[in-house]
Tab-separated table of C-alpha atoms and ligand atoms in Angstrom:
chain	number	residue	atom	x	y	z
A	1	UNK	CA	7.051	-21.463	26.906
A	2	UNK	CA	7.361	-21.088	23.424
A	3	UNK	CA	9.946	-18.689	22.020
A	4	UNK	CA	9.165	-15.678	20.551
A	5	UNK	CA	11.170	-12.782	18.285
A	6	UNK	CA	10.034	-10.182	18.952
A	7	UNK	CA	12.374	-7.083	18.518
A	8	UNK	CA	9.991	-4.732	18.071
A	9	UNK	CA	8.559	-5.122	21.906
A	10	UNK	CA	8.851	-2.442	23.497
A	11	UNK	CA	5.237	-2.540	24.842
A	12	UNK	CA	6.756	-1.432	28.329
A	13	UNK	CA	6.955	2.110	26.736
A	14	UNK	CA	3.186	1.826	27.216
A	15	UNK	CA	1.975	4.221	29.547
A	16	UNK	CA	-1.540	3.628	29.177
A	17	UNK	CA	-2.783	6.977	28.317
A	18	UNK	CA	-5.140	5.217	25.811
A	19	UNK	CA	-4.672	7.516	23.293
A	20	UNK	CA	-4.478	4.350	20.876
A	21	UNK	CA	-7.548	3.753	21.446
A	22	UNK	CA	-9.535	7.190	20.012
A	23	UNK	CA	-7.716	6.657	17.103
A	24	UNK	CA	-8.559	3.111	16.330
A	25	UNK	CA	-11.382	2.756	13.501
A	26	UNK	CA	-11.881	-1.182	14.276
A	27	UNK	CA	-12.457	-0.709	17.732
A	28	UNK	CA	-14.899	2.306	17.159
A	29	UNK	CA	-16.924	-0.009	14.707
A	30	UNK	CA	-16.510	-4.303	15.612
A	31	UNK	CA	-17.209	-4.689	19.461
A	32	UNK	CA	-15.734	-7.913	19.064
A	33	UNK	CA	-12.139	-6.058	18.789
A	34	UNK	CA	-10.680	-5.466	22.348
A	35	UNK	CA	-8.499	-2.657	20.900
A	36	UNK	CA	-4.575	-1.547	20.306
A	37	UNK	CA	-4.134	-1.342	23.995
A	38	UNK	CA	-5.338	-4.553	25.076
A	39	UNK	CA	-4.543	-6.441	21.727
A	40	UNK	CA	-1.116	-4.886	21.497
A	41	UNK	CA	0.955	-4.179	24.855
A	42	UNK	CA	-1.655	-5.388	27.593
A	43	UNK	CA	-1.916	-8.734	25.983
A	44	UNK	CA	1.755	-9.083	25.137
A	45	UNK	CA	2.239	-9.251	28.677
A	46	UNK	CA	0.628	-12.121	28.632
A	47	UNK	CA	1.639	-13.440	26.109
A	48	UNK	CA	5.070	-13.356	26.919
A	49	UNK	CA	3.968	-15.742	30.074
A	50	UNK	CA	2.101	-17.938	28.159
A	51	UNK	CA	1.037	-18.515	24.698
A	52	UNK	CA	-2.624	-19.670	25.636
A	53	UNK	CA	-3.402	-16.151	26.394
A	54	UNK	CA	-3.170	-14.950	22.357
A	55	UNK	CA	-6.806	-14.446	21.485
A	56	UNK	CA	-8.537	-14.874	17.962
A	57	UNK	CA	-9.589	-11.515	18.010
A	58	UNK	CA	-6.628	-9.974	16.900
A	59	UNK	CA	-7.161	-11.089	13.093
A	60	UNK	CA	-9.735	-8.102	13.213
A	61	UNK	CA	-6.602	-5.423	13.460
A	62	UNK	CA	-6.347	-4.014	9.938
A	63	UNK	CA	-2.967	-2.951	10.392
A	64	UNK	CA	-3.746	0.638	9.557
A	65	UNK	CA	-0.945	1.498	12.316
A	66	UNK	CA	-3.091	4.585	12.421
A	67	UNK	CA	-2.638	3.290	16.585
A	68	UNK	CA	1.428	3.684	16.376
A	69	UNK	CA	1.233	7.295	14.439
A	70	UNK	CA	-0.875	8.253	17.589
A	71	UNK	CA	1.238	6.760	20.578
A	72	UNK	CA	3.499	9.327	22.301
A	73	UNK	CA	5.335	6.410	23.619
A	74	UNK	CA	6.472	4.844	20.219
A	75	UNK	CA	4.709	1.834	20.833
A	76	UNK	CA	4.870	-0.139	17.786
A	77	UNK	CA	1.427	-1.535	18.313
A	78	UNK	CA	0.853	-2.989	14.958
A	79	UNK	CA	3.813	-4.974	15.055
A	80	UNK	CA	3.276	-6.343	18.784
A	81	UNK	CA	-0.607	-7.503	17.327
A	82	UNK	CA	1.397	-8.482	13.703
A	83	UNK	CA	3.936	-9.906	15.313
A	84	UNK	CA	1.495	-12.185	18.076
A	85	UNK	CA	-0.517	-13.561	15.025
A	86	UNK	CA	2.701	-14.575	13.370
A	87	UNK	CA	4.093	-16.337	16.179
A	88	UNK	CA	0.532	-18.062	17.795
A	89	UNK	CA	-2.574	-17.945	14.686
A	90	UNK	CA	-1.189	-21.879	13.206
A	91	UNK	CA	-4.058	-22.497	11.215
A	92	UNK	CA	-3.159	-22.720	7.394
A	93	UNK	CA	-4.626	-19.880	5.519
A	94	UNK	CA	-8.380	-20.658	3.782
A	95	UNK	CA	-8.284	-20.724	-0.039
A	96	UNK	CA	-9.818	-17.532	-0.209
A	97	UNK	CA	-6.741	-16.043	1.804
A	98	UNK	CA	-4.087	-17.794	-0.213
A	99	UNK	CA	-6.469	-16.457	-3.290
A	100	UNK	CA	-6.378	-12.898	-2.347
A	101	UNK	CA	-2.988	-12.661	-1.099
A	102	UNK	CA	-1.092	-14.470	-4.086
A	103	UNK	CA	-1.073	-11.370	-6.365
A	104	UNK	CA	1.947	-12.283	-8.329
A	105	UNK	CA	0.182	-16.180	-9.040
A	106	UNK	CA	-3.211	-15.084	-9.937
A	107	UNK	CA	-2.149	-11.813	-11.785
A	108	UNK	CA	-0.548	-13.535	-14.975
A	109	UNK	CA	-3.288	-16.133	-14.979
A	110	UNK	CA	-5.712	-13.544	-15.129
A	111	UNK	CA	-4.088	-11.107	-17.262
A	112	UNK	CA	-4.143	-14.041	-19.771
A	113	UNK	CA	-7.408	-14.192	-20.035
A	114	UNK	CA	-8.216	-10.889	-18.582
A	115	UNK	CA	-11.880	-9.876	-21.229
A	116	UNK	CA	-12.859	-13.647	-19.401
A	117	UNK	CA	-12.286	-12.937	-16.183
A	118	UNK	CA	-13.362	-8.841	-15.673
A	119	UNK	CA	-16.384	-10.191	-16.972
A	120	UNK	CA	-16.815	-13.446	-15.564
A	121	UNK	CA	-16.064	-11.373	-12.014
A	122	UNK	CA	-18.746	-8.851	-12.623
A	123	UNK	CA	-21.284	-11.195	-13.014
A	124	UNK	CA	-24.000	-11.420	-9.849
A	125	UNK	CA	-24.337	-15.064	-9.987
A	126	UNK	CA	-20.297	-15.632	-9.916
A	127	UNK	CA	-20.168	-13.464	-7.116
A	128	UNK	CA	-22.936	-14.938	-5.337
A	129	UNK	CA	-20.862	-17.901	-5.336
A	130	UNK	CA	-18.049	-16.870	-4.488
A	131	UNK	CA	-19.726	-15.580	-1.399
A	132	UNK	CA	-21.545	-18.988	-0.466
A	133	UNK	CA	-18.065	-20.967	-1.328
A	134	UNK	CA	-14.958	-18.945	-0.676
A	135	UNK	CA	-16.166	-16.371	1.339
A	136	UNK	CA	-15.388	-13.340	-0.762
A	137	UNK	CA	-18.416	-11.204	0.189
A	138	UNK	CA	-20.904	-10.453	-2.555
A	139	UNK	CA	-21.774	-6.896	-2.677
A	140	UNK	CA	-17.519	-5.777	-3.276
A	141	UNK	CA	-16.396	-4.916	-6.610
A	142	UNK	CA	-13.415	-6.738	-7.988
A	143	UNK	CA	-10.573	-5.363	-9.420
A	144	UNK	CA	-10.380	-5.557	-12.968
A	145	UNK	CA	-7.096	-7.098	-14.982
A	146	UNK	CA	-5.377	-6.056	-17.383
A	147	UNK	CA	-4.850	-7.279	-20.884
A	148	UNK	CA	-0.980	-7.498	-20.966
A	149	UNK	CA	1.125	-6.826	-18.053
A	150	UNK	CA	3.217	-3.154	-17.430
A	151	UNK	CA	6.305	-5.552	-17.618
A	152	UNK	CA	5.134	-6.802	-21.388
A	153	UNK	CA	4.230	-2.941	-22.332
A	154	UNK	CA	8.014	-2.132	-20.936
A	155	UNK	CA	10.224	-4.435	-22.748
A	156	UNK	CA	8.318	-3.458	-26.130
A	157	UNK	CA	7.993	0.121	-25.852
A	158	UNK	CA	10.298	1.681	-23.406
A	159	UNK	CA	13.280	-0.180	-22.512
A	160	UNK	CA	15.764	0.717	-25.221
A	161	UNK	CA	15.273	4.444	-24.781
A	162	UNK	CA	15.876	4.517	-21.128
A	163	UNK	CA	20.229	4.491	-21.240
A	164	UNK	CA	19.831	7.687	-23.092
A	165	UNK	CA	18.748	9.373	-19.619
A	166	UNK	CA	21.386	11.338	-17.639
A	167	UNK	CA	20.293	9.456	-14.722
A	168	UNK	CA	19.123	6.071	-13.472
A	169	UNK	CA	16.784	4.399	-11.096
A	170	UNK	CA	14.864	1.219	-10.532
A	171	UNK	CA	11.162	0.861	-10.620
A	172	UNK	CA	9.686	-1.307	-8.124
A	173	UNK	CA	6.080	-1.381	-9.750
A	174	UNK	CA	4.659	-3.460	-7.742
A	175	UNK	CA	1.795	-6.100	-8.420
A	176	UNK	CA	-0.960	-3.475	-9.179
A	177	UNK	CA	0.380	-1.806	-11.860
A	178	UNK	CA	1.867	-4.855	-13.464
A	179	UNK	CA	-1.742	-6.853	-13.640
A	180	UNK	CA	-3.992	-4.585	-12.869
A	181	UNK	CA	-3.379	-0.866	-13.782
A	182	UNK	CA	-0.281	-0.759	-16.483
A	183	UNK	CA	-1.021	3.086	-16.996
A	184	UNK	CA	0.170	3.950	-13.531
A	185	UNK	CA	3.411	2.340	-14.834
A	186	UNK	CA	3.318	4.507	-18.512
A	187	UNK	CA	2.356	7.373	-16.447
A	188	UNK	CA	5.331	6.758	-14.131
A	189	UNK	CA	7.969	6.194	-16.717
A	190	UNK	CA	6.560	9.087	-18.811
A	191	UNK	CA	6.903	11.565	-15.682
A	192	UNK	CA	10.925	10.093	-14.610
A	193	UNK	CA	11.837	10.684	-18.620
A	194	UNK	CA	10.531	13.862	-18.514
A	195	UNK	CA	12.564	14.897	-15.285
A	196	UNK	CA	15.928	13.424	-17.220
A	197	UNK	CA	15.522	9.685	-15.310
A	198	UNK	CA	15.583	6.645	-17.493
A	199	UNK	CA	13.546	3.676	-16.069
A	200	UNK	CA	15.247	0.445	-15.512
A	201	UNK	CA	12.888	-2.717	-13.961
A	202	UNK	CA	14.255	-5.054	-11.748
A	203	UNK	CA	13.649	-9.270	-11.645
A	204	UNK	CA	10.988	-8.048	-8.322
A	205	UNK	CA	8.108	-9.949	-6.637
A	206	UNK	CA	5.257	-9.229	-4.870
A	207	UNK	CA	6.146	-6.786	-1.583
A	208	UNK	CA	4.274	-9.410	0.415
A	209	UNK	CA	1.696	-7.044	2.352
A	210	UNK	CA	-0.940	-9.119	1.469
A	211	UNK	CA	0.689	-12.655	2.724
A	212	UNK	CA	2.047	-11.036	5.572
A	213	UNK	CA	-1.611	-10.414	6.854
A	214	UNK	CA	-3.100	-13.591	5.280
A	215	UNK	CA	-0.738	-15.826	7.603
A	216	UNK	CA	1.632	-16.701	4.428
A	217	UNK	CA	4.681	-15.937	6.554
A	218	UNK	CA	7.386	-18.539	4.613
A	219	UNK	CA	6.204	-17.214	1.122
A	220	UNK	CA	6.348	-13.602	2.279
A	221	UNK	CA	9.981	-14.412	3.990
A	222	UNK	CA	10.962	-16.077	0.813
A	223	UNK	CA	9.598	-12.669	-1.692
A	224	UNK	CA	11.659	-10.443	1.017
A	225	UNK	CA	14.909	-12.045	0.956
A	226	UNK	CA	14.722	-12.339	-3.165
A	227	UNK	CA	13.540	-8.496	-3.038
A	228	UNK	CA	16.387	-7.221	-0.724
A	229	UNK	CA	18.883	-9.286	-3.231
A	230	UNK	CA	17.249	-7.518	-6.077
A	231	UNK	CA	17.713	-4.267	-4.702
A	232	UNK	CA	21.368	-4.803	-3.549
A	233	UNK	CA	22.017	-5.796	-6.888
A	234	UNK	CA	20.337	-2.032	-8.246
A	235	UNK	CA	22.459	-0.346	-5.680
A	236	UNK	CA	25.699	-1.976	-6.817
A	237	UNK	CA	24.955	-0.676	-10.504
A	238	UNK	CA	24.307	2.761	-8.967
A	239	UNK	CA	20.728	2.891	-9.035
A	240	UNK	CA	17.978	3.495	-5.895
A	241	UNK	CA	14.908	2.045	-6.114
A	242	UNK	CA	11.657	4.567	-6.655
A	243	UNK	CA	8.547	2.933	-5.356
A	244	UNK	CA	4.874	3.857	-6.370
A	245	UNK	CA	2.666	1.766	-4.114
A	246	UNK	CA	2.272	3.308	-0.293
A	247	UNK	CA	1.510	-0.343	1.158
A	248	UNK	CA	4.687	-1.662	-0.816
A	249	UNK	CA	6.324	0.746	0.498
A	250	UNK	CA	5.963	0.354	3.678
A	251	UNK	CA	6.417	-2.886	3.331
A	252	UNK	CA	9.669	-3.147	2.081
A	253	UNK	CA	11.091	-0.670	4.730
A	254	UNK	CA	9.320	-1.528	7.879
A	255	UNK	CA	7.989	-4.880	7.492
A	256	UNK	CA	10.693	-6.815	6.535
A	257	UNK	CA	13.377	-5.997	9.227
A	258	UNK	CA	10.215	-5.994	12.014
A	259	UNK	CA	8.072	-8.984	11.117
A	260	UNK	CA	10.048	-11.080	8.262
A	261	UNK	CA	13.580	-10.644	10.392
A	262	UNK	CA	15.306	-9.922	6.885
A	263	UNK	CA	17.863	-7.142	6.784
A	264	UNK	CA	16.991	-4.236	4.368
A	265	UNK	CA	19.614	-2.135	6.710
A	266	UNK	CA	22.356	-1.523	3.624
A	267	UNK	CA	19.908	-0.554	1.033
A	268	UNK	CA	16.868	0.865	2.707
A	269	UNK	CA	18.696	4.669	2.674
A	270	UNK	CA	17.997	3.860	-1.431
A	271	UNK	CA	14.624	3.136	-1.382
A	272	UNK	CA	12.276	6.333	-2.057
A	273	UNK	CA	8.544	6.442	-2.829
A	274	UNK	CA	8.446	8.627	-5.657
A	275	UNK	CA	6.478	11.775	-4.153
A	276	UNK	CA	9.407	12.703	-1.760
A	277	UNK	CA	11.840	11.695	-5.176
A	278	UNK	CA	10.392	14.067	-7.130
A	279	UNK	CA	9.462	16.744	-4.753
A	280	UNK	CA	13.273	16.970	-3.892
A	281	UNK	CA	14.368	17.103	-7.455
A	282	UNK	CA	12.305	20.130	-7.989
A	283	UNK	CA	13.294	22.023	-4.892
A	284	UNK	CA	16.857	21.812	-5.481
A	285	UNK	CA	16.411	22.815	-9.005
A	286	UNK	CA	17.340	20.247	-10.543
A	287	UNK	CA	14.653	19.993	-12.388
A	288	UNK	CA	12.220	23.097	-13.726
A	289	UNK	CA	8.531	21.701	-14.090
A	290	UNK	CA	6.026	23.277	-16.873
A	291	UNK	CA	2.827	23.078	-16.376
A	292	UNK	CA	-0.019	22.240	-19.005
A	293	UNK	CA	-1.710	25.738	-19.947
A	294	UNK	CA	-5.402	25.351	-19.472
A	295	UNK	CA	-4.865	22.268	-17.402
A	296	UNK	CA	-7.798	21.869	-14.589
A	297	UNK	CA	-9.020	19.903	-11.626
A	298	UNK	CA	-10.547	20.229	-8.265
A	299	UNK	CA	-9.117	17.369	-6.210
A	300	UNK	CA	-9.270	16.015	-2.915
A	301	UNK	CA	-6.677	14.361	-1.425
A	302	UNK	CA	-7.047	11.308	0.732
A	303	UNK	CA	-3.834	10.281	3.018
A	304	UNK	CA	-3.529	6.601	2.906
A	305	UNK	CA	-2.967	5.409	6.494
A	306	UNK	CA	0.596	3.666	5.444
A	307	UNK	CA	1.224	7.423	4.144
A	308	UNK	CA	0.471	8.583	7.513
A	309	UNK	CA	2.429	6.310	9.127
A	310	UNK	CA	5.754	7.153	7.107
A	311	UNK	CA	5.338	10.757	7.366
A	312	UNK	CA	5.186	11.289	3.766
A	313	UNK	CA	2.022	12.789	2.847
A	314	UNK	CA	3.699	16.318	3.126
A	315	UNK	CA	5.689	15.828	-0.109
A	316	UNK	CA	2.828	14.492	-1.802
A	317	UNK	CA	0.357	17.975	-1.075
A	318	UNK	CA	3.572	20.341	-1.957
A	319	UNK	CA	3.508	18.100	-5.537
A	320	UNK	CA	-0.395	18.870	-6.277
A	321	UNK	CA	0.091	22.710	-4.507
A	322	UNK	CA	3.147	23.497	-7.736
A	323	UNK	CA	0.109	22.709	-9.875
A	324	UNK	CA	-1.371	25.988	-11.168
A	325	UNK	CA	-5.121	24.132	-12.533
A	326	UNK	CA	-5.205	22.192	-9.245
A	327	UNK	CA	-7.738	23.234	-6.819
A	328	UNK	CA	-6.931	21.118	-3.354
A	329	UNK	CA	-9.276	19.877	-0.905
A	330	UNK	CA	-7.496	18.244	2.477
A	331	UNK	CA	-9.589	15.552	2.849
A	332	UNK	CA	-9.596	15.148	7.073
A	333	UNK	CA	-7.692	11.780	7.958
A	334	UNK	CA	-9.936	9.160	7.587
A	335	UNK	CA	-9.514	5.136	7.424
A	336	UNK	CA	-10.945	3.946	4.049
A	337	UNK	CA	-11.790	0.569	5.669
A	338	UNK	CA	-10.596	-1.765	2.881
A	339	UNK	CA	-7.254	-2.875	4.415
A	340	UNK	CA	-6.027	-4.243	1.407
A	341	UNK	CA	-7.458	-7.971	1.720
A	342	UNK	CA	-9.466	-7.196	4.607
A	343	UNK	CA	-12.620	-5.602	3.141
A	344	UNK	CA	-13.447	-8.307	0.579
A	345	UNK	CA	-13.895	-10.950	3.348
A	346	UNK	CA	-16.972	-11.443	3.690
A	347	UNK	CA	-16.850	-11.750	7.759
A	348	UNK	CA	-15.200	-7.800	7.531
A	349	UNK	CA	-17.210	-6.590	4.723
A	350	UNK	CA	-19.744	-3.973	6.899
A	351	UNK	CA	-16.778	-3.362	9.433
A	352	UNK	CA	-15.285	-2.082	6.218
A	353	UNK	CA	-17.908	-0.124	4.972
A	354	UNK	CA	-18.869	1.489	8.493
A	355	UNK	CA	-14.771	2.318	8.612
A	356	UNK	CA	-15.015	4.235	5.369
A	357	UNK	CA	-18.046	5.862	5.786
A	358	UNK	CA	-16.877	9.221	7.299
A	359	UNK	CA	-14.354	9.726	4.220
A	360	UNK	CA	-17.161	8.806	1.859
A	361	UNK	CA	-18.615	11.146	2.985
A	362	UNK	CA	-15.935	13.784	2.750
A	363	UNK	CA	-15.525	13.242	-0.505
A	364	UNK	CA	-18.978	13.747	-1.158
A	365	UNK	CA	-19.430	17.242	0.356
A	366	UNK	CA	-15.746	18.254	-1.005
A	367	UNK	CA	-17.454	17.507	-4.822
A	368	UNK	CA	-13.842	16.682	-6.925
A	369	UNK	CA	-13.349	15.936	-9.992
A	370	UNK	CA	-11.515	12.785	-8.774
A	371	UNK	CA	-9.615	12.023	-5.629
A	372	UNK	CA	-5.678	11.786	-5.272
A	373	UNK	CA	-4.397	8.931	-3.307
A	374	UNK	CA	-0.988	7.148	-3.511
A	375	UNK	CA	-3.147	3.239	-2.474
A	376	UNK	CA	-4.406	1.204	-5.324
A	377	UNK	CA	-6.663	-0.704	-2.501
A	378	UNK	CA	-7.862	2.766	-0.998
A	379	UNK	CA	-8.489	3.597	-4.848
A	380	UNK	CA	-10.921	0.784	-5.495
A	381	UNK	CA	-12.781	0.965	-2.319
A	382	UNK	CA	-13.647	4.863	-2.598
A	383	UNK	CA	-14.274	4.395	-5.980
A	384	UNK	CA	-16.883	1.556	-5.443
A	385	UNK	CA	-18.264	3.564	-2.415
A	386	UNK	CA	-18.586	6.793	-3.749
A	387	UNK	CA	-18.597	6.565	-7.700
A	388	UNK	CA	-15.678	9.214	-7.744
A	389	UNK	CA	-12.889	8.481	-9.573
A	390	UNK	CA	-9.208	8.061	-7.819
A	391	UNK	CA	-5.567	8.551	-9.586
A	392	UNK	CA	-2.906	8.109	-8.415
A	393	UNK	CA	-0.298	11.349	-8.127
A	394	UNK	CA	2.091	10.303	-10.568
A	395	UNK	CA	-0.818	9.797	-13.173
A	396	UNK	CA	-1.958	13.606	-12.284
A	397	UNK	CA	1.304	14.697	-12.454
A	398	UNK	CA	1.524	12.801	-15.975
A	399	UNK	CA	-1.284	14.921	-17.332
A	400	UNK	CA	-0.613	18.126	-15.754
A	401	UNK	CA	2.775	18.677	-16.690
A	402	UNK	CA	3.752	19.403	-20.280
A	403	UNK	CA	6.713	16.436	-20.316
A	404	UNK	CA	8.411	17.786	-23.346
A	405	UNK	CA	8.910	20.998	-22.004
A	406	UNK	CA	10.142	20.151	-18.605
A	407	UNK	CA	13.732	20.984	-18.152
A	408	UNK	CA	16.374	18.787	-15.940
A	409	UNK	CA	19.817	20.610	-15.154
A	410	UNK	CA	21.499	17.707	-14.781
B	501	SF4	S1	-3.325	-1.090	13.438
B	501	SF4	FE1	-5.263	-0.002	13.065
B	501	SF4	S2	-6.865	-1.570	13.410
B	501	SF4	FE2	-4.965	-2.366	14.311
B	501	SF4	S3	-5.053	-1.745	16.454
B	501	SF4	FE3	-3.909	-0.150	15.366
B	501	SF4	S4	-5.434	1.381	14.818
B	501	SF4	FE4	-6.564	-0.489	15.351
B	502	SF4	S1	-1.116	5.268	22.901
B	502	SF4	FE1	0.787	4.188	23.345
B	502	SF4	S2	1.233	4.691	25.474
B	502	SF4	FE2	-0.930	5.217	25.137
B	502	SF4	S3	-2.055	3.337	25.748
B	502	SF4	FE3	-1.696	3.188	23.539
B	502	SF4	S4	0.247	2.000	23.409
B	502	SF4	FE4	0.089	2.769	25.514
């Protein structure tokens, strides 16, 4: 029998209430999916006896882990289906996986020539090929690059003021805003200085969510170990690490130790995403926000399902709620379908759409100006669904504070 690692299986937990199930958006939409209970602790059972009885169908799991927040066992159901694929799926990933999964290879390549490729991308014919050849399905919109990484916009504009900052953190910025979005990294920066934080960037790579569930487990490993260095060298100096990106996030704390088997245990107590880091600085006073006079906005807010699953969606709502111009809308928990990766296969592609159809929806009857959401890949898939535009919290906070006035008592 082949050995497996799997420290995360505590399947026996399972009671088989089935609770997983309700809660599952693949299941309720693919009825080729058997489901967290019978992908995740039923089948490990088997598994465990025999590796013949892993079955295909658990590439369909978009490890939402929407299935763990609603165990009352603890069940870490993701990880038993993650964790299965990792140890029995030996196929080498397609071209189109290693494509979409090797952020930090493409990005500077198409940053270069960013005007080329945003338009070459948009173009019906392009995608229509890359439909017929890859497998990236036609009708999803690609995510635009950047001209000139976050990193490049750093170095030249606001590295040398950052020391003059009472206090210090690192940025892990993550692939998105470095290739794709480099505001969400101004807005970011802009937001810290103003709370009395200077910005300091570390020598990162990509978080590997997207290799993890594209079957690049050795390059993944490989990112995590350099990552975890990275960040013990930012501890030494004194600094945590404040994180932007949900799916990094989670990453980074959970996915490493459970499915990569590399130790974050000394520095994951200095890892924050930056909701919960800034939330905290304002209710212990340390720092006095003011707001923009005049500054408006009816917003809904959509939970990211990696939010959920860390329990940190609170801190974000209590951030919009200090907002005197923001009118909130709870959006009700929904799956966006896109998965990162998963929604621009071409084989997931309605799945994906069916998934996200109740929070389209939502956001349609709610009417907001744009929708607040901490995922960049939850950001492009409402916004290609629905036409209403997505920022991300720190970028709201960025334009509803005044930043020169804000006071830090530190
Ligand atoms: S992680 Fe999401 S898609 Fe996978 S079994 Fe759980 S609820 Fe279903
Ligand atoms: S919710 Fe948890 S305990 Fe209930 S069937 Fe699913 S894995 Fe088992």
């Amino acid at each position: 029998m082949q050995e497996r690692n799997i420290s995360q299986g505590n399947f026996e937990q399972c009671q088989k209430c089935s609770l997983c199930e309700t809660v599952c958006p693949v299941m309720a939409n693919n009825p080729a999916y058997a489901g967290p209970k019978r992908s995740g602790p039923d089948g490990e059972r088997y598994r465990l006896k025999n590796g013949i009885f892993f079955d295909d169908s658990l590439k369909y799991c978009l490890n939402c882990k929407r299935c763990e927040v609603a165990c009352p066992s603890g069940v870490r159901i993701a990880d038993l289906i993650q964790q299965a694929r990792i140890d029995f799926e030996h196929k080498a990933p397609k071209l189109r996986d290693m494509m979409l999964a090797s952020t930090d290879q493409v990005g500077p390549l198409a940053s270069a020539f960013a005007p080329i490729a945003n338009f070459a991308l948009g173009l019906k014919p392009v995608k229509g090929l890359l439909d017929v050849t890859i497998g990236v399905d036609r009708h999803r919109t690609l995510p635009k690059y950047a001209s000139g990484t976050f990193v490049q916009w750093f170095r030249k504009n606001a590295a040398a003021a950052q020391q003059a900052y009472p206090r210090q953190i690192s940025y892990f910025h993550g692939c998105y805003a470095n290739f794709n979005y480099p505001q969400l990294g101004k807005d970011f920066v802009a937001v810290m200085n103003a709370f009395g934080i200077g910005v300091n960037l570390m020598d990162e790579r990509c978080c590997g969510v997207a290799k993890i569930a594209n079957g690049m487990i050795p390059a993944a490993m490989r990112d995590a170990r350099h990552n975890v260095e990275v960040f013990r060298d930012s501890v030494a100096a004194g600094r945590d690490i404040v994180t932007v990106s949900t799916s990094c996030t989670m990453t980074i704390l959970e996915e490493y130790p459970e499915l990569l088997k590399v130790d974050n245990s000394d520095v994951m107590g200095h890892i924050s995403l930056v909701e919960p880091y800034l939330y905290k600085l304002i209710a212990s006073g340390a720092v006095k926000p003011v707001w923009k006079e005049g500054w408006k906005a009816r917003v809904a807010y959509h939970a990211p399902c990696h939010q959920e699953r860390m329990g940190l969606s609170i801190f974000t709502l209590e951030l919009l709620r200090m907002i005197p111009g923001l009118v909130l809308v709870e959006l009700e928990s929904n799956c966006c379908g896109i998965a990162g990766t998963y929604g621009f296969k071409k084989e997931n592609y309605e799945v994906s759409q069916k998934i996200g159809k109740p929070l389209f929806d939502s956001i349609a009857a709610a009417a907001p100006d744009f929708v607040a959401c901490e995922c960049e890949t939850c950001k492009w898939q409402i916004e290609m669904s629905t036409g209403v535009p997505v920022k991300n919290p720190v970028s709201i906070l960025a334009e509803a504070l005044d930043l020169e006035k804000t006071e830090y008592l530190f």
